[in-house]
Coordinates of C-alpha atoms in Angstrom, one line a residue:
Chain G
M1 CA 146.4 134.0 197.2
K2 CA 143.1 135.3 196.1
R3 CA 143.1 138.1 198.7
I4 CA 146.6 139.1 197.9
G5 CA 145.7 139.2 194.2
L6 CA 142.7 141.3 194.9
I7 CA 144.7 143.8 197.0
V8 CA 147.4 144.1 194.3
V9 CA 144.9 144.6 191.6
I10 CA 143.0 147.3 193.5
L11 CA 146.3 149.1 194.3
C12 CA 147.3 149.0 190.6
G13 CA 143.8 150.2 189.6
A14 CA 143.9 153.1 192.1
V15 CA 147.3 154.3 190.8
L16 CA 146.0 154.2 187.2
L17 CA 142.8 155.9 188.1
Y18 CA 144.8 158.6 189.8
A19 CA 146.9 159.0 186.6
T20 CA 143.8 159.5 184.4
R21 CA 143.4 163.0 186.0
D22 CA 146.4 164.2 184.0
F23 CA 145.1 162.7 180.7
P24 CA 144.0 165.1 177.9
A25 CA 140.3 165.6 177.6
W26 CA 138.2 163.1 175.7
G27 CA 138.4 163.6 171.9
D28 CA 140.9 166.5 172.1
P29 CA 142.5 167.1 168.7
A30 CA 145.5 168.8 170.3
S31 CA 146.3 165.8 172.6
P32 CA 150.0 164.7 172.5
A33 CA 149.2 161.5 170.7
S34 CA 147.7 163.5 167.7
T35 CA 150.3 166.3 167.4
H36 CA 153.7 165.0 166.5
V37 CA 153.9 162.6 163.6
S38 CA 150.3 161.7 162.8
P39 CA 149.3 165.1 161.2
H40 CA 152.1 164.5 158.7
Y41 CA 150.7 161.1 157.9
I42 CA 147.2 162.4 157.5
E43 CA 148.1 165.4 155.3
H44 CA 150.8 163.9 153.1
A45 CA 149.9 160.2 152.8
L46 CA 147.6 160.6 149.8
Q47 CA 150.1 162.8 148.0
E48 CA 153.0 160.6 148.6
T49 CA 151.5 157.2 148.2
E50 CA 148.2 157.5 146.3
V51 CA 146.4 155.4 149.0
P52 CA 143.3 156.9 150.6
N53 CA 143.2 154.5 153.5
L54 CA 145.6 156.1 155.9
V55 CA 145.8 153.0 158.1
T56 CA 147.0 150.9 155.3
A57 CA 149.4 153.6 154.1
V58 CA 151.0 153.9 157.6
L59 CA 151.0 150.1 158.1
A60 CA 152.5 149.0 154.9
D61 CA 154.6 151.9 153.9
Y62 CA 155.7 154.3 156.6
R63 CA 156.0 151.6 159.3
S64 CA 156.5 148.6 157.1
Y65 CA 159.7 147.5 158.9
D66 CA 157.5 147.1 162.0
T67 CA 154.9 145.1 160.1
M68 CA 157.5 142.8 158.6
F69 CA 158.6 141.7 162.0
E70 CA 155.0 141.4 163.2
T71 CA 154.6 138.9 160.3
L72 CA 157.7 137.1 161.4
V73 CA 156.2 136.9 165.0
I74 CA 153.1 135.2 163.5
F75 CA 155.3 132.8 161.5
G76 CA 157.2 132.1 164.7
A77 CA 153.9 131.3 166.5
G78 CA 153.0 128.8 163.8
V79 CA 156.4 127.1 164.1
A80 CA 156.1 127.1 167.9
C81 CA 152.7 125.4 167.7
F82 CA 154.0 122.8 165.3
L83 CA 157.1 122.0 167.5
L84 CA 155.1 121.9 170.7
L85 CA 152.2 119.6 169.6
R86 CA 153.1 117.7 166.5
S87 CA 153.6 114.0 167.3
F88 CA 154.1 111.3 164.7
G89 CA 153.4 108.2 166.7
A90 CA 150.1 106.4 166.4
R91 CA 147.8 106.7 169.4
R92 CA 146.3 103.8 171.3
R93 CA 142.8 103.4 170.1
E94 CA 139.9 101.2 170.7
G95 CA 139.1 100.6 167.0
W96 CA 138.3 102.0 163.7
Y97 CA 134.9 102.9 162.3
V98 CA 133.9 102.7 158.7
R99 CA 130.6 103.7 157.2
H100 CA 129.1 102.0 154.2
I101 CA 127.5 105.0 152.6
P102 CA 124.6 103.5 150.6
T103 CA 123.1 101.7 153.5
G104 CA 124.5 103.9 156.3
V105 CA 125.7 100.9 158.3
V106 CA 128.7 101.6 160.5
I107 CA 131.2 98.9 160.9
H108 CA 133.6 98.6 163.8
F109 CA 137.1 97.1 163.4
R110 CA 139.4 96.1 166.2
K111 CA 142.5 96.3 164.0
R112 CA 143.3 98.8 161.3
P113 CA 141.2 97.8 158.3
R114 CA 142.2 98.1 154.7
I115 CA 139.5 100.2 153.2
P116 CA 139.4 100.2 149.4
H117 CA 139.4 103.6 147.9
S118 CA 135.8 103.7 146.7
R119 CA 132.9 106.0 147.0
F120 CA 130.9 103.4 149.0
F121 CA 133.1 103.5 152.2
E122 CA 134.3 106.3 154.3
R123 CA 136.3 106.4 157.5
L124 CA 134.7 108.0 160.6
D125 CA 136.3 109.6 163.7
T126 CA 136.1 107.6 166.9
E127 CA 135.3 110.5 169.2
W128 CA 133.3 112.8 167.1
V129 CA 131.1 111.7 164.3
P130 CA 129.6 114.6 162.5
H131 CA 127.8 113.6 159.4
D132 CA 125.2 116.2 158.5
L133 CA 124.2 116.6 154.9
I134 CA 122.7 120.1 155.5
I135 CA 125.8 121.5 157.1
M136 CA 128.1 119.9 154.5
T137 CA 126.1 121.2 151.6
I138 CA 125.7 124.7 153.0
C139 CA 129.4 124.9 153.8
R140 CA 130.3 123.6 150.3
I141 CA 128.2 126.4 148.8
L142 CA 129.5 129.1 151.2
L143 CA 133.3 128.4 151.1
P144 CA 134.1 129.9 147.6
F145 CA 132.3 133.1 148.5
I146 CA 134.2 133.4 151.8
Q147 CA 137.4 132.9 150.0
L148 CA 136.5 135.3 147.2
F149 CA 135.5 137.9 149.8
S150 CA 138.8 137.5 151.7
L151 CA 140.7 138.0 148.4
Y152 CA 138.7 141.2 147.8
V153 CA 139.5 142.4 151.3
V154 CA 143.3 141.9 150.6
A155 CA 143.1 143.5 147.2
H156 CA 140.8 146.4 148.2
G157 CA 142.7 147.2 151.4
D158 CA 144.1 150.4 150.0
F159 CA 140.7 152.0 149.5
S160 CA 138.5 150.5 152.3
P161 CA 138.9 148.9 155.7
G162 CA 140.9 145.7 155.2
G163 CA 144.3 144.4 154.2
G164 CA 146.6 141.5 154.5
F165 CA 145.9 140.6 158.1
Q166 CA 142.1 140.6 157.9
G167 CA 142.0 138.9 154.5
G168 CA 144.5 136.3 155.6
V169 CA 142.6 135.5 158.8
M170 CA 139.4 135.1 156.8
F171 CA 141.0 132.8 154.3
G172 CA 142.4 130.8 157.2
A173 CA 138.9 130.7 158.7
S174 CA 137.5 129.3 155.5
L175 CA 140.0 126.4 155.8
V176 CA 139.0 126.0 159.4
L177 CA 135.4 125.9 158.4
M178 CA 136.2 123.2 155.8
A179 CA 137.9 121.2 158.6
I180 CA 134.9 121.6 160.9
S181 CA 132.1 120.9 158.5
F182 CA 133.7 117.9 156.7
D183 CA 136.5 116.5 158.8
L184 CA 140.1 117.1 159.5
R185 CA 141.4 114.6 157.0
T186 CA 139.4 116.1 154.1
A187 CA 140.8 119.5 154.8
L188 CA 144.3 118.2 155.1
S189 CA 144.0 116.2 151.9
R190 CA 143.1 119.4 150.1
V191 CA 145.7 121.6 151.7
G192 CA 148.4 119.5 153.3
E193 CA 150.7 120.2 156.1
R194 CA 153.8 120.7 153.9
I195 CA 151.9 123.1 151.6
L196 CA 150.8 125.1 154.7
A197 CA 154.4 125.3 156.0
L198 CA 155.6 126.3 152.5
L199 CA 153.0 129.0 152.2
A200 CA 153.8 130.5 155.6
F201 CA 157.4 130.6 154.6
L202 CA 156.6 132.0 151.2
G203 CA 154.5 134.9 152.7
V204 CA 157.4 136.1 154.9
V205 CA 159.9 135.7 152.0
L206 CA 157.6 137.7 149.7
Y207 CA 157.5 140.5 152.2
G208 CA 161.3 140.5 152.7
G209 CA 161.9 139.9 149.0
I210 CA 160.1 143.1 148.0
G211 CA 162.3 144.9 150.6
V212 CA 165.5 143.4 149.1
L213 CA 164.3 144.2 145.6
C214 CA 164.0 147.8 146.6
M215 CA 167.6 147.6 147.9
L216 CA 168.9 146.0 144.7
L217 CA 167.2 148.8 142.7
G218 CA 169.3 151.4 144.6
G219 CA 167.0 152.5 147.3
E220 CA 166.7 151.6 151.0
F221 CA 165.1 148.5 152.4
L222 CA 161.3 148.6 151.8
D223 CA 161.5 151.9 149.9
Y224 CA 158.8 151.0 147.3
S225 CA 159.3 154.2 145.2
E226 CA 162.3 152.5 143.7
L227 CA 160.0 149.9 142.1
A228 CA 159.1 152.6 139.6
K229 CA 162.3 151.7 137.7
I230 CA 160.9 148.3 136.7
L231 CA 157.2 149.1 136.7
P232 CA 155.5 151.3 134.1
V233 CA 154.2 153.8 136.7
H234 CA 155.5 156.8 138.5
A235 CA 157.0 156.7 142.0
E236 CA 153.8 157.4 144.0
E237 CA 151.8 154.6 142.3
A238 CA 154.8 152.3 142.7
R239 CA 154.5 152.8 146.5
A240 CA 150.8 151.8 146.3
L241 CA 151.7 148.7 144.2
G242 CA 154.5 147.8 146.7
M243 CA 152.0 148.0 149.5
I244 CA 149.7 145.5 147.7
G245 CA 152.6 143.2 147.2
V246 CA 153.5 143.1 150.9
E247 CA 149.9 142.8 151.9
V248 CA 149.6 139.7 149.8
G249 CA 152.7 138.4 151.5
V250 CA 151.2 139.1 154.9
G251 CA 147.9 137.5 153.8
I252 CA 149.5 134.2 152.7
A253 CA 151.6 133.9 155.8
V254 CA 148.6 134.6 158.1
T255 CA 146.4 132.2 156.2
A256 CA 148.8 129.3 156.6
V257 CA 149.7 130.0 160.2
M258 CA 146.0 130.2 161.3
A259 CA 145.4 126.8 159.6
V260 CA 148.5 125.3 161.1
I261 CA 147.6 126.4 164.6
Y262 CA 144.0 125.2 164.3
V263 CA 145.0 121.8 162.9
N264 CA 147.5 121.2 165.6
I265 CA 145.3 122.2 168.5
A266 CA 142.2 120.4 167.3
S267 CA 143.9 117.1 166.8
A268 CA 146.5 117.5 169.6
G269 CA 149.2 117.2 167.0
R270 CA 148.2 113.9 165.5
H271 CA 146.5 115.2 162.4
D272 CA 144.2 112.2 162.1
E273 CA 141.0 113.0 164.0
G274 CA 139.8 116.3 165.4
L275 CA 137.0 118.7 165.9
Chain M
M1 CA 132.2 165.4 195.2
E2 CA 130.6 167.2 192.2
Q3 CA 134.0 167.9 190.7
L4 CA 134.8 164.2 191.0
L5 CA 131.6 163.2 189.3
Q6 CA 132.2 165.7 186.5
E7 CA 135.7 164.1 186.0
I8 CA 134.2 160.6 185.8
V9 CA 131.6 161.7 183.3
A10 CA 134.2 163.5 181.2
K11 CA 136.6 160.6 181.1
Y12 CA 134.4 157.5 181.6
N13 CA 136.1 155.6 178.7
Y14 CA 139.5 155.8 180.5
W15 CA 137.8 154.6 183.7
L16 CA 136.3 151.6 182.0
Y17 CA 139.5 150.5 180.4
I18 CA 141.1 150.5 183.8
I19 CA 138.2 148.4 185.2
L20 CA 138.7 145.9 182.4
M21 CA 142.4 145.8 183.0
M22 CA 141.8 145.1 186.7
I23 CA 139.4 142.3 185.8
G24 CA 142.1 140.8 183.5
L25 CA 144.9 141.2 186.0
Y26 CA 142.7 139.6 188.7
A27 CA 142.0 136.6 186.5
I28 CA 145.7 136.2 185.7
I29 CA 146.8 136.3 189.3
S30 CA 144.1 134.4 191.2
K31 CA 142.3 132.0 188.9
N32 CA 143.3 128.4 189.3
N33 CA 142.5 127.1 185.8
L34 CA 145.1 127.7 183.1
I35 CA 142.5 128.5 180.4
K36 CA 140.8 131.0 182.7
K37 CA 144.2 132.6 183.0
L38 CA 144.5 132.9 179.3
V39 CA 141.0 134.5 179.1
G40 CA 142.3 137.0 181.7
M41 CA 145.3 137.7 179.5
N42 CA 143.2 138.4 176.5
I43 CA 140.9 140.7 178.5
F44 CA 144.0 142.6 179.6
Q45 CA 145.2 142.9 176.0
T46 CA 141.9 144.2 174.8
A47 CA 141.8 146.7 177.6
I48 CA 145.1 148.1 176.5
I49 CA 143.9 148.2 172.9
L50 CA 140.7 150.0 174.0
F51 CA 143.0 152.6 175.7
F52 CA 145.0 153.1 172.5
I53 CA 141.9 153.5 170.4
S54 CA 140.4 155.9 172.9
I55 CA 143.4 158.3 172.6
S56 CA 143.1 158.2 168.8
Y57 CA 139.6 159.6 168.9
K58 CA 139.0 163.2 167.9
E59 CA 135.9 165.3 168.2
Q60 CA 134.3 166.3 164.9
A61 CA 136.5 163.9 162.9
T62 CA 135.7 161.0 160.6
I63 CA 137.3 157.6 160.0
P64 CA 140.9 157.7 158.7
I65 CA 140.0 157.1 155.0
I66 CA 140.3 160.2 152.8
R67 CA 137.1 161.2 151.1
N68 CA 137.0 161.8 147.4
A69 CA 140.6 160.7 147.0
H70 CA 140.4 159.8 143.3
G71 CA 138.2 160.3 140.3
P72 CA 136.5 163.5 139.1
G73 CA 136.3 166.3 141.6
H74 CA 138.8 164.8 143.9
V75 CA 140.2 166.6 146.9
S76 CA 143.4 168.6 146.5
P77 CA 146.3 167.5 148.7
E78 CA 146.4 171.0 150.4
A79 CA 142.7 170.8 151.4
I80 CA 143.3 167.8 153.7
Q81 CA 143.1 168.9 157.4
A82 CA 144.7 166.8 160.1
T83 CA 141.8 167.6 162.5
A84 CA 139.2 166.2 160.1
Y85 CA 140.4 162.6 160.4
M86 CA 141.1 160.3 163.3
N87 CA 144.7 159.7 164.3
P88 CA 145.7 156.6 162.2
L89 CA 148.9 155.8 164.1
P90 CA 147.3 154.0 167.2
H91 CA 145.0 152.1 164.8
V92 CA 148.0 150.7 163.0
L93 CA 149.8 149.7 166.1
M94 CA 146.7 148.0 167.5
L95 CA 145.8 146.2 164.3
T96 CA 149.1 144.3 164.3
A97 CA 148.8 143.8 168.1
I98 CA 145.4 142.0 167.7
V99 CA 146.8 139.6 165.1
V100 CA 149.9 138.9 167.2
S101 CA 147.6 138.4 170.2
V102 CA 145.7 135.6 168.4
A103 CA 149.0 134.0 167.5
T104 CA 150.2 134.1 171.0
F105 CA 146.8 132.8 172.2
G106 CA 147.2 129.9 169.9
V107 CA 150.7 129.0 171.3
A108 CA 149.4 129.4 174.8
L109 CA 146.5 127.0 174.1
A110 CA 149.0 124.6 172.5
I111 CA 150.9 124.6 175.8
A112 CA 147.7 124.1 177.7
V113 CA 146.8 121.0 175.5
K114 CA 150.4 119.7 176.0
V115 CA 150.1 120.2 179.8
Y116 CA 146.7 118.4 179.8
G117 CA 148.3 115.5 177.9
E118 CA 151.0 115.2 180.5
Y119 CA 149.1 115.7 183.8
E120 CA 145.4 115.1 182.8
T121 CA 144.3 118.3 184.5
L122 CA 144.3 122.1 183.9
E123 CA 144.1 123.1 187.5
E124 CA 147.3 124.7 188.8
D125 CA 147.3 123.2 192.3
E126 CA 146.6 119.7 191.0
I127 CA 149.4 120.0 188.5
R128 CA 151.7 121.1 191.3
T129 CA 150.8 118.0 193.4
R130 CA 151.3 115.7 190.4
I131 CA 154.8 117.2 189.8
R132 CA 155.6 116.7 193.5
E133 CA 154.5 113.1 193.3
K134 CA 156.6 112.5 190.2
I135 CA 159.7 113.8 192.0
K136 CA 159.2 111.5 194.9
Chain N
M1 CA 129.2 159.7 169.2
H2 CA 125.9 158.7 170.9
W3 CA 127.0 158.4 174.5
Q4 CA 123.9 156.2 175.4
I5 CA 124.9 153.5 173.0
D6 CA 128.5 153.8 174.1
L7 CA 127.7 153.5 177.8
F8 CA 125.3 150.6 177.1
I9 CA 128.0 148.6 175.2
L10 CA 130.7 149.4 177.8
T11 CA 128.4 148.0 180.5
L12 CA 127.8 144.9 178.5
V13 CA 131.5 144.5 177.9
I14 CA 132.2 144.5 181.6
V15 CA 129.4 142.1 182.3
C16 CA 130.7 139.7 179.6
A17 CA 134.3 140.0 180.9
L18 CA 133.2 139.2 184.5
A19 CA 131.0 136.3 183.3
A20 CA 133.8 134.9 181.1
I21 CA 136.2 134.6 184.0
N22 CA 133.6 133.4 186.5
V23 CA 131.6 130.7 184.7
R24 CA 132.6 127.2 185.5
D25 CA 132.0 125.6 182.1
L26 CA 135.0 126.4 179.8
L27 CA 132.8 126.0 176.7
G28 CA 130.5 128.7 178.2
A29 CA 133.6 130.8 178.8
A30 CA 134.6 130.4 175.1
V31 CA 131.2 131.6 174.0
L32 CA 131.1 134.5 176.4
F33 CA 134.6 135.5 175.4
G34 CA 133.5 135.6 171.7
A35 CA 130.6 137.8 172.7
Y36 CA 133.0 140.0 174.6
S37 CA 135.3 140.3 171.6
F38 CA 132.4 141.2 169.3
L39 CA 131.1 143.9 171.7
M40 CA 134.6 145.3 171.8
C41 CA 134.6 145.4 168.0
L42 CA 131.3 147.4 168.1
L43 CA 132.9 149.8 170.5
W44 CA 135.9 150.4 168.2
A45 CA 133.6 150.8 165.2
I46 CA 131.8 153.6 167.2
M47 CA 135.1 155.2 167.9
G48 CA 135.9 155.3 164.2
A49 CA 138.7 152.7 164.2
V50 CA 137.1 150.7 161.3
D51 CA 140.3 148.7 160.4
V52 CA 140.8 147.7 164.0
A53 CA 137.1 146.8 164.4
F54 CA 137.3 144.6 161.2
T55 CA 140.4 142.8 162.5
E56 CA 138.8 142.2 165.9
A57 CA 135.6 140.9 164.3
S58 CA 137.5 138.4 162.2
V59 CA 140.3 137.5 164.7
G60 CA 138.9 138.0 168.2
A61 CA 135.3 136.9 167.7
G62 CA 136.0 134.4 164.9
V63 CA 139.3 132.6 164.8
S64 CA 140.3 132.8 168.5
T65 CA 136.9 131.5 169.6
V66 CA 137.5 128.5 167.3
F67 CA 140.9 127.9 168.7
F68 CA 139.4 128.1 172.2
V69 CA 136.7 125.6 171.4
A70 CA 139.3 123.3 169.8
A71 CA 141.4 123.4 172.9
V72 CA 138.4 122.7 175.1
F73 CA 137.6 119.7 172.9
Q74 CA 141.1 118.4 173.4
T75 CA 141.2 119.0 177.1
T76 CA 138.3 119.3 179.5
R77 CA 135.1 121.4 179.9
R78 CA 135.2 121.5 183.7
S79 CA 136.9 124.1 185.8
K80 CA 137.0 124.5 189.5
D81 CA 136.7 128.2 189.7

C-alpha cells in the first residue's frame, strides 16, 4: 500500500511540476488571475464602499453571498460536532474528588457526594487535576484584554487586517483559554451550551437578516446601499455600515461554533470533565 | 540543464507548493493512523492556499489596503492604480477557506474521538480487524 | 521580497511538514503542526496577504492546535507510524 501510494504521489507531482512550466512568471502584474475582475475591485472599492481594506470590501460586500454560505458551513460544522459526540448518559467512574480549599485536603468519594455550595469545597476532575494559582490568576487578568482586542479586530476590520472571522476565532479562543486554565465546568457555567447554540444561530440569522432587510427596502439580497433609506448616511457609507453588521454576525457565529467544537471534543461529549 | 535550473529558480514557490502537496497526499494515502491522515489533509489544504496566495503576488505592489484613504490629503479615487496593490480576490477566497478548514478539522477530530470510543484504537488495520471480529 | 528569508522559511516549512507526519508521538505531531501553521503564516505575511496571515495565525496556529491537543487527550498519544 505504501509503495503504491508513493508511486501515485510521485506521478501526480510530476504532472503538476510539468504544468508549472506554463504558469505566468512569479509576481507578474499581467497574469490572468490579476486582470479580469480584480482591477475593478482595487480601483473602485474605495469610491463605492468607503472601505480602504480591499479584502474586507470584497469579502463582505462584492462577494457577500459567498461569505454567507461559508458562515452557514461553519454553523453546520458546529451542529455536526454536537450531534456526533454529545451524550447525556453518565459515565462509569471510579469516584468523585472534592477539595477542601482552606486545608488543601482532597477527599475521595465512592458514590456521588452532595457538596454544599460553599467557598470551602470544590469538585475536581478525576483524570486531570490542574490547580495552579499562577496560571489561573494570569489568565483571569489576560482574558478581558483578549476579548477587548478581538472586539477591536471585528470593529476595525474595515481599516486594518481583521474582520469577523479573525475576531470571532479570537473570542472563541478566549473562551477556550478559560476552559483550560480553570476547568470545563467553570467555563460552561459562564457561557452555557444553550447560550452557545443560540449565539451560533443568532450570528447566521443576523447575516441573513441584513440581506432580507435590504430586500424589504426595495433592493436586492445583501445590497447594503439600500440601508441608506433608514440610516442617516449616504449610500456609500451605508455599504460600509452594512459590512460591519454582517462582520458582527460572522464573529458571533464563529465564536460560538469554536467553543462548541472545543467543549465537545475535550470532554468527548459529556461536558463534565475535560482538558 | 542550465535552462531547467533557471526555471526552478524563477518559479521556486510553485515547486515548493507542489512538494508540500505531495507530502500531504502521501500522508493521506499511506499513513495508518487516522489523526496522521488528518494532518496530511491539513498540509494538503495549506499547500493549495499557498498556491493561491502565490498567484496573488505582484512585483512592486503593496498590501491590499489603500493608503491615505480618509482624512486630510486623502488619495483621489482616480489616482488608485491596480498595479500598486496586490490582488485581493485570492486573499478573500483563502481567508474563508482557512476558517472552513478548521471547522472541518473539528468535525474530523470529533469522528476520530467517536471511533476511538467504539474501537479503542486509531490505527486503520486494527479497526478493520475489530470490525471483522464483530461481524463474526 | 527578500528571497533568502523566503527560501529559509520554505525549507523550514517542508521540514516541519515531514516531521509532523513522521513523528510517532501524536502530541509531538500537534506541536509540530502548530509550528508548521505559524511558519506558513509568516510566509503569507511576506507575500503581502496580511488578512490571510492573521487568520492563519489565530486559526491554524491557535485554535486548531488546541482542538488537536484536546482530541489527543481524549484518545491516545501513541501511533504506529
